[in-house]
Amino acid sequence: MAPKLSVAVLLLCVGVCVARNSDFSIVGYSEEDLSSHDRLIELFEKWLAKHQKAYASFEEKLHRFEVFKDNLKLIDEINREVTSYWLGLNEFADLTHDEFKAAYLGLSPPPASRSSSRSFRYEDLSAHDLPKEVDWRKKGAVTDVKNQGQCGSCWAFSTVAAVEGINAIVTGNLTALSEQELIDCSVDGNSGCNGGMMDYAFSYIASSGGLHTEEAYPYLMEEGSCGDGKKSESEAVSISGYEDVPAKDEQALIKALAHQPVSVAIEASGRHFQFYSGGVFDGPCGAHLDHGVAAVGYGSDKGKGHDYIIVKNSWGAKWGEKGYIRMKRGTGKGEGLCGINKMASYPTKDN
């Protein structure tokens, strides 16, 4: 083994003695951590303990350490340049950008155009009549943040969040529903862990009699069989259908969002998005939709004057602002930041 490699292995072995309960800053590192190779190794060991990571071999650990250092360099560079949001050493810090994109997205390419004949029930509302801010979390219409893991099932989590929302608004009962049922059973246009679209999932729920609870049909992070036994164990939450928000119309999205949580699609494959930890995000991203999420409110950062949409992600509560991201609105672009205005839709429920 080369001397340099031996020293690095020894340091990584020794580093495990670092206190596991270290108090991390909001971004997960301090200036001092960047001052030497030894401090970087200590930081890596703290990060491993915090996220309960382990590797099969020292070679793999060394490789991940190099990836970690590269990601930390980017994170620190951006945090020195940007003031509206910040990046941090979250659980994705040992993944290359390509690994992250392959594992944690999952929106199938949307059709070139969606039907324009579908009605939009909020069309005639006046913008002046809309509340200045809405947060469906505070109104009891949003369940805890969930984690899709390494399964491209974001489309199912986006769909479920919107259905959980309208069900709570109409019935007064907030019930966690099953993403796994959609992965297993909503196969007309959807491909389980290999991607899907929210509109197809809404169609499945409306036509199949409803969606069952998460407790009765729990998440597996992999594709399973569509089990009637599981489905018969609990009441199903039904919807009457769904409607599309007019594309590239931010005011239309806000109109819908003032009344219920909305499924939206975004481009989430950028490195800034991967490491987002807080603030009003206005970072670099295109409008190539690759991730399904749920808009659950909107508001303004009164201190900095940034208007934003509150987005619930499905990467667990350790990512972003406890699993959420505030995305800037009012960008002047029809598609919105990261394409958020391009493909929004919501379920309808009559009773």
XYZ file of C-alpha atoms in Angstrom:
351
model
C 0.000 0.000 0.000
C 1.360 3.444 -0.892
C 2.561 5.536 2.098
C 0.036 8.313 1.397
C -2.804 5.809 1.279
C -1.608 4.139 4.497
C -1.599 7.450 6.354
C -5.058 8.294 5.105
C -6.399 4.884 6.173
C -4.809 5.276 9.593
C -6.297 8.729 10.032
C -9.734 7.510 8.984
C -9.485 4.658 11.483
C -8.387 6.991 14.273
C -11.079 9.496 13.353
C -13.842 7.200 14.564
C -12.940 8.232 18.100
C -14.220 11.742 17.401
C -17.122 12.636 19.674
C -20.357 11.462 18.031
C -22.501 14.150 19.584
C -20.637 17.173 18.232
C -22.767 20.256 17.792
C -22.996 20.944 14.054
C -23.531 24.427 12.714
C -26.533 24.997 10.500
C -24.499 24.068 7.424
C -22.656 21.187 9.103
C -19.116 22.589 9.165
C -17.074 25.535 10.457
C -14.178 27.593 9.107
C -11.780 25.615 11.304
C -12.855 22.349 9.671
C -11.413 23.591 6.385
C -8.026 24.480 7.846
C -6.218 21.136 7.518
C -6.427 17.583 6.206
C -6.733 16.271 9.774
C -9.680 18.558 10.484
C -11.385 17.417 7.276
C -11.002 13.804 8.377
C -12.484 14.649 11.787
C -15.359 16.425 10.070
C -15.969 13.400 7.823
C -16.078 11.092 10.852
C -18.528 13.387 12.630
C -20.662 13.435 9.506
C -20.553 9.614 9.248
C -21.722 9.303 12.853
C -24.460 11.908 12.426
C -25.927 10.133 9.401
C -25.108 6.593 10.585
C -23.115 5.791 7.458
C -20.856 2.760 7.052
C -18.923 1.378 4.102
C -18.001 -2.138 3.057
C -14.260 -1.469 2.782
C -11.547 1.089 3.529
C -11.156 1.629 -0.197
C -14.800 2.608 -0.451
C -14.446 4.841 2.608
C -11.463 6.619 1.061
C -13.365 7.104 -2.180
C -16.328 8.560 -0.285
C -13.991 10.854 1.635
C -12.710 12.278 -1.646
C -16.289 12.790 -2.887
C -17.160 14.398 0.462
C -14.241 16.841 0.147
C -15.247 17.798 -3.382
C -18.837 18.431 -2.301
C -17.688 20.420 0.743
C -15.567 22.630 -1.505
C -18.612 23.446 -3.651
C -20.822 24.005 -0.601
C -18.365 26.411 0.979
C -17.787 28.311 -2.273
C -21.516 28.837 -2.780
C -22.102 29.845 0.834
C -19.478 32.574 0.434
C -21.186 33.916 -2.689
C -24.921 33.585 -2.011
C -26.925 35.285 0.732
C -30.557 34.305 0.063
C -30.075 30.582 0.761
C -27.353 28.274 1.995
C -26.056 24.781 1.372
C -25.022 22.190 3.932
C -23.460 18.797 4.548
C -26.641 16.758 4.427
C -26.860 12.978 4.001
C -26.093 13.276 0.271
C -22.600 14.685 0.882
C -20.812 11.422 0.014
C -22.607 11.025 -3.328
C -21.346 12.251 -6.659
C -23.751 14.396 -8.590
C -24.474 11.580 -11.055
C -25.152 9.107 -8.212
C -27.536 11.545 -6.584
C -29.462 12.161 -9.810
C -29.753 8.441 -10.527
C -31.097 7.574 -7.070
C -33.345 10.349 -5.780
C -35.453 11.751 -8.608
C -38.056 9.827 -10.628
C -40.446 11.933 -12.669
C -41.088 10.410 -16.075
C -40.663 12.819 -18.992
C -43.925 14.772 -19.232
C -45.932 14.717 -22.447
C -45.247 17.519 -24.912
C -48.569 19.105 -24.017
C -51.453 18.388 -21.710
C -55.111 18.666 -22.569
C -56.333 22.243 -22.499
C -59.968 21.151 -22.287
C -59.709 20.145 -18.626
C -61.431 22.699 -16.377
C -59.656 24.873 -13.804
C -62.091 25.613 -10.994
C -60.147 28.559 -9.590
C -59.947 30.420 -12.911
C -62.350 33.244 -12.061
C -60.962 34.084 -8.641
C -59.584 37.574 -8.248
C -55.955 37.849 -7.193
C -57.015 40.626 -4.810
C -59.185 38.173 -2.880
C -56.351 35.725 -2.214
C -54.683 35.669 1.212
C -51.183 37.176 1.287
C -49.801 33.935 2.692
C -50.990 30.365 3.133
C -49.349 27.462 4.964
C -51.326 24.228 4.835
C -49.043 22.729 7.481
C -50.543 25.171 9.995
C -54.048 24.274 8.828
C -53.642 20.546 9.564
C -53.584 19.415 5.935
C -49.986 18.160 5.629
C -48.572 14.928 7.076
C -45.016 14.498 8.309
C -42.213 14.610 5.734
C -41.579 11.187 4.208
C -38.529 9.626 2.564
C -38.655 7.918 -0.825
C -35.119 6.549 -0.387
C -33.314 5.208 -3.442
C -36.479 4.523 -5.419
C -37.617 6.864 -8.177
C -41.061 7.205 -6.638
C -41.215 10.976 -6.116
C -44.324 11.068 -8.326
C -46.169 8.859 -5.829
C -45.156 11.020 -2.848
C -46.232 14.181 -4.675
C -49.595 12.628 -5.519
C -50.179 11.342 -1.993
C -49.342 14.706 -0.381
C -51.948 16.434 -2.543
C -54.592 13.774 -1.829
C -53.844 13.828 1.914
C -54.316 17.585 1.735
C -57.690 17.722 -0.007
C -58.975 14.849 2.128
C -58.079 16.740 5.322
C -59.657 19.948 4.019
C -62.924 18.250 3.031
C -63.293 15.749 5.908
C -61.311 17.335 8.723
C -59.228 14.162 9.076
C -55.505 14.168 8.271
C -54.600 10.607 7.306
C -51.257 9.371 5.983
C -51.898 7.496 2.735
C -49.986 4.830 0.834
C -47.334 5.663 -1.752
C -46.619 1.954 -2.028
C -50.090 1.254 -3.389
C -49.426 3.686 -6.213
C -46.018 2.139 -6.923
C -47.530 -1.355 -7.061
C -50.914 -0.662 -8.619
C -50.823 2.578 -10.629
C -49.110 1.063 -13.650
C -51.023 2.714 -16.499
C -48.357 5.215 -17.577
C -46.298 4.855 -14.393
C -43.249 2.668 -13.785
C -42.900 2.245 -10.023
C -39.369 3.018 -8.850
C -38.421 3.924 -12.425
C -40.582 7.014 -12.535
C -44.108 8.176 -13.112
C -46.452 11.162 -13.299
C -48.883 12.577 -10.801
C -51.804 12.952 -13.246
C -51.711 9.237 -14.041
C -51.690 8.463 -10.324
C -54.677 10.750 -9.696
C -56.529 8.906 -12.456
C -55.779 5.564 -10.789
C -57.072 6.750 -7.409
C -60.262 8.194 -8.899
C -61.030 5.066 -10.938
C -60.019 2.398 -8.420
C -62.205 3.477 -5.524
C -59.573 5.328 -3.567
C -56.191 5.088 -1.882
C -55.535 3.112 1.293
C -53.676 4.175 4.391
C -49.939 4.077 4.796
C -50.404 1.927 7.890
C -52.344 -0.711 5.966
C -50.089 -0.598 2.904
C -46.634 0.525 4.150
C -43.752 1.795 2.048
C -41.106 -0.736 0.969
C -38.722 1.468 -1.087
C -39.065 -1.085 -3.877
C -41.712 -2.371 -6.245
C -44.102 -5.019 -4.958
C -47.238 -6.803 -6.127
C -50.593 -5.049 -6.085
C -52.032 -6.735 -3.003
C -55.787 -6.978 -2.568
C -55.230 -8.374 0.912
C -53.405 -5.250 2.003
C -55.944 -3.007 0.344
C -58.934 -4.626 2.053
C -57.580 -3.999 5.529
C -58.533 -0.332 5.705
C -60.900 2.285 4.424
C -59.904 3.939 1.167
C -59.707 7.711 0.723
C -61.422 8.621 -2.537
C -61.167 11.570 -4.894
C -63.562 12.531 -7.656
C -60.860 13.402 -10.180
C -58.136 15.946 -10.808
C -57.528 19.186 -12.675
C -54.431 20.699 -14.249
C -53.291 24.196 -13.385
C -52.800 26.259 -16.570
C -49.152 25.875 -17.520
C -46.622 28.703 -17.094
C -49.124 30.764 -15.094
C -47.817 31.542 -11.620
C -50.965 33.407 -10.615
C -53.042 30.336 -11.469
C -50.778 28.177 -9.298
C -51.190 30.601 -6.387
C -54.974 30.582 -6.849
C -55.027 26.798 -6.565
C -52.538 26.776 -3.714
C -54.673 29.193 -1.732
C -57.324 26.450 -1.643
C -55.364 23.193 -1.342
C -51.914 21.583 -1.587
C -50.862 21.110 -5.197
C -48.668 18.549 -6.948
C -45.892 20.247 -8.900
C -42.942 19.112 -10.986
C -39.517 20.749 -10.862
C -35.963 20.315 -12.013
C -34.196 19.155 -8.841
C -31.045 17.616 -10.278
C -28.699 20.548 -9.680
C -25.924 20.434 -7.060
C -27.319 23.489 -5.283
C -30.626 21.673 -4.864
C -28.854 18.518 -3.675
C -27.290 20.361 -0.735
C -29.965 22.988 -0.018
C -30.237 23.565 3.724
C -32.264 26.731 4.188
C -33.355 30.160 2.998
C -35.326 31.247 -0.060
C -33.872 29.236 -2.918
C -33.215 31.089 -6.158
C -30.234 29.066 -7.315
C -29.297 27.869 -10.774
C -31.698 25.374 -12.318
C -33.407 24.843 -15.615
C -36.934 23.724 -16.420
C -36.232 20.111 -17.426
C -38.761 18.507 -15.075
C -37.303 15.493 -13.270
C -38.809 15.480 -9.762
C -42.327 15.465 -8.338
C -43.001 17.402 -5.117
C -45.931 19.106 -3.400
C -46.510 22.829 -2.988
C -48.108 23.341 0.428
C -48.192 27.120 0.776
C -46.729 30.466 -0.135
C -45.525 33.576 1.614
C -42.884 36.297 1.766
C -39.582 36.742 3.534
C -40.376 40.190 4.857
C -36.795 40.914 5.854
C -35.378 40.379 2.370
C -38.482 40.944 0.290
C -38.434 37.505 -1.333
C -41.777 35.931 -2.258
C -41.702 32.128 -2.171
C -43.633 28.888 -2.538
C -43.347 26.320 0.277
C -42.505 22.918 -1.176
C -42.670 19.572 0.606
C -39.995 17.190 -0.632
C -39.703 13.412 -0.125
C -36.036 13.123 0.875
C -36.636 12.907 4.630
C -36.648 15.562 7.341
C -32.845 15.960 7.386
C -32.837 17.615 3.961
C -33.517 21.336 3.592
C -35.699 23.082 6.143
C -36.834 19.923 7.954
C -37.729 18.350 4.619
C -39.067 21.506 2.949
C -37.680 24.119 0.586
C -38.881 27.670 0.044
C -38.595 28.387 -3.675
C -38.588 31.941 -4.964
C -41.610 33.063 -6.957
C -42.061 36.161 -9.079
C -38.993 35.386 -11.185
C -40.482 36.946 -14.318
C -40.221 33.627 -16.164
C -43.429 31.903 -17.197
C -42.159 28.455 -16.227
C -41.128 29.720 -12.788
C -38.030 28.767 -10.837
C -36.912 25.240 -11.764
C -40.032 24.910 -13.948
C -42.437 24.851 -10.980
C -45.245 26.510 -12.992
C -45.070 24.098 -15.933
C -46.926 20.994 -14.730
C -49.010 21.579 -11.611
C -52.186 19.640 -10.843
C -54.451 18.883 -7.904
C -57.061 16.273 -6.935
C -60.733 17.145 -6.571
C -62.991 15.713 -3.874
C -66.714 16.363 -3.678
C -67.398 14.696 -0.330
